[in-house]
Amino acid sequence: MTAANEERLGLIERRLRASGKGEPAGRLARLLTARSHVPGRSAVLLELVGRLADRLRADGVPVIGPAGLTVSDLDLWDLLAAEAVPFEFTGARFIQLTNWFDDDGPGRRTLLAFAAHPAFRDAFRRACLDELSSHTFGAERESPLHPNLLARALSVPGVAAGLEAEVDAVTARAAAVPAAELRTILRRLQPLRSSAGYAAFGRYLDRVSRLDAATSVVRTLRCGLPAELVWPEYDTAVAELDQQRVRVERQWPLLAVHDAGTAFVFDPSGLLARYELRVSDREGLFGRFPARCTLHDGRLLVSWHTDAGERGYWADSPGAEFLLDADGIDLGGFMVGSVTRPPDPAEHVIPGGRFEPVPDGGTLLRRWRRALPPGAPAPFGAVDGETGWDLVQVPDGLVVRSVDGRQVPLPSEAWPPGIAGVLRLPGGDRLVTADAFGTVTLWDPQTATPGFVLDKRSSLPPVGWWDQMRSRDPVGSAALRTGTSGAPAADPVLRAAVEEAAEDAVELAAAIARFRALPQEPASSTVSPHAHNDNVRNGLAGLLAPWNPYTVRRRPNARPSSGYGMLSYLAVLPAALAGAGTPAERHARRWSGKVPGWTQVLSGLGAVALRAGLSTTPEPEREALVAFLTAVADAGLADSGADLTVVTVVAKGEHIADPAAEFGMAAEFADGIGSGLGLSCHRMVVAGPVLPHDRLRVVERVPLGGWGDAATIRRFVALLTARGPARWRPEWVPAAVAAGLNLPPDTITTLLTGALYVTVNDDYVVPSEHLSATGLSADAERTAARQVGALPPERLLQLLNAAMPHEPAVLWESGPDLASLASAWRSAPPDPPYEFAP
């Protein structure tokens, strides 16, 4: 801390000590509120609070935390807890751990006191485990966490303690929960499904190995299935529609369900109207999207997009088409193929309900009532023609009480605004909740966990209309409550639902088996902490030409939490090409955090080696490039003679989940391209031949082995490890001119140092170490880099690849291959290094 800052800090401390009782706590509370949306820690504030801890304790006035559910400034709350300073922070639910990990500034604390404090303990434990699945922390979708990231999390004592407590808790209750909650638990534990995770938490993960998937499914059946209920008129209508295009629109008391050709409108008394949609054929893009039906003040509007704008007609007046904009009708931001209107809980959960004020001094917290039509089944209960529920505070916690007196506990994880009611099923009552997006949950009263989760794509009506439903097979439903997975069911829909639940047992058993195999897995190996995606991206910047221009820019502030997806993908590539892994794992690899365009450097790995081998390359990027080269060699992608091909194909079909399986190839999705207009483009690594297919066209092939083979790369890495990077020598510049490289000296210097800074933003500052090593000024480096950066990326890749000696030791002995570089410069610019198939 500078003398000026020390003097200023001392002045603030003296003023606060001289202030009245409670004033330091009040000022700190106001400051924390102002900082609640500011990322990063303040070392100065931590120092000040540390000095004032005795005064804050002596005053005994609590520091009031900011309003809201999110907790930031973790180090400061940790300090207050460690110093026993009184504070109040109510409602803490979300902990911003990623921001804390990304902040490497001074003032970082262990978070042990924070992790143990009752105000934060439960939320912090949940956050620690969930952070391991977060892409913001560098996690890959549905994949075990990279050992580097796990080690990073465990290096923080408070996070390690929180992780252990949460893993202990979730694995302890896994043996007693229904299938839906067990699936959630296994998903949360997925980041630990590795030898590194087992080394840290094996004594808890062994509990998972002993689970019985079939037993969890029996618990699900005992809790109840939404398919036990039926609204016959709704079922009949939906059965007539195209199941791939069914859409639901709500405007209480009306409910519309439709596909591209037919719409049904219901009210609480049953089917109100049926309409056959009359939409003219449309050419081009808009013709690919079906018409949409929406409800407006009791009328059904049929609308569709055209080149001239949104057109439509009222379903009860099909002959009168009009432009919606001209008539002032707003569809809530509806765009082609999507709905941008934010969901309204009043539409999706309990439309038409009315909430009454909280009585003074009473225990009733919330009340909802709605009138039922005569003869309605009332599965949520009814009294005097009304259905509804109350949220009530009782000595043991909160309960949801149906209007007819039945009540169930409110689980701590349930969302109170989404309570739909106390559902009456044969053999038991169940709490039903729904979120703002229409996902419905039936809660298990024994474990207070989700017994069944029904997403909004279900064929059942929205939960707001469940008071029209009745039990479809009372005898079969009652049999499910007995806890036998083979319970008889006369109704075919209920029988199919039971069979689907039984299929869940197969999926869960496979997931459990993967945890059971952990003790036999080889030990996970870590890599350099600097070998994360951002540093690999920076190391390859300028050599790639991705379709997105923003992805070629260097990132001046590389985030350690960007993850190790590139190296993880290359590490499992050989086994994946051999057929290892489940469809879910193949899908996860498709969306793993690879560096965009990485396959393009496979035709010129010498350029990557040149950058890695020179002393002018920053050490973090050097370590990342070395790890990348090693992983490429180990994956078999450095040898031209290997039975591997990197191809880009265009396929007929936009939504091809697994192109390798679709077209009968041993292949892995290598790089995302895109899809549209009935086609999709995939870049893949293929083992063996690319089989011809009438829906598939190969548009480019990336050659392998543009510099050396795997043995060359390993020899280079060994030399770099033993000797350190090759020192930059100014005499290389005149030697390059003598070899025939007719370029300005600054441009030659930029090329011979690997052209590291050819793709930078205007505000990027080239490191001073680079400038002092090369003797260039900042302006000279920027000018030369822009000149070289004007070359096509494939041209720069070719030049730098030529400059790297085929025998790696030559780089340390005499420097880059200047003759080859000059020859490559004099040669005509090559076509892109791809073989274009007809």
PDB file of C-alpha atoms in Angstrom, residues 74 89 138 168 188 245 248 270 274 418 470 480 492 496 513 534 578 645 798:
ATOM      1  CA  LEU A  74     -17.428 -12.922   0.219  1.00  0.00           C
ATOM      2  CA  PHE A  89     -27.927 -11.109   6.220  1.00  0.00           C
ATOM      3  CA  GLY A 138     -14.909 -23.858 -16.900  1.00  0.00           C
ATOM      4  CA  ASP A 168     -21.736 -35.918   2.318  1.00  0.00           C
ATOM      5  CA  ARG A 188     -24.877 -32.624  -9.387  1.00  0.00           C
ATOM      6  CA  ARG A 245     -46.338 -29.208 -33.563  1.00  0.00           C
ATOM      7  CA  VAL A 248     -50.786 -24.298 -25.993  1.00  0.00           C
ATOM      8  CA  GLY A 270     -65.236 -28.118 -21.501  1.00  0.00           C
ATOM      9  CA  ARG A 274     -62.961 -26.143 -32.869  1.00  0.00           C
ATOM     10  CA  GLY A 418     -45.837 -21.514  -7.902  1.00  0.00           C
ATOM     11  CA  ARG A 470     -59.987 -36.901 -12.687  1.00  0.00           C
ATOM     12  CA  LEU A 480     -49.009 -47.816  -7.300  1.00  0.00           C
ATOM     13  CA  PRO A 492     -53.104 -47.994 -21.345  1.00  0.00           C
ATOM     14  CA  ALA A 496     -47.282 -46.738 -20.460  1.00  0.00           C
ATOM     15  CA  ALA A 513     -22.429 -48.143 -12.705  1.00  0.00           C
ATOM     16  CA  ASP A 534      -8.199 -18.629 -23.191  1.00  0.00           C
ATOM     17  CA  ALA A 578     -13.005 -46.335 -30.845  1.00  0.00           C
ATOM     18  CA  THR A 645      -9.229 -37.306 -41.452  1.00  0.00           C
ATOM     19  CA  GLN A 798       2.114 -21.398 -44.035  1.00  0.00           C
TER      20      GLN A 798
END
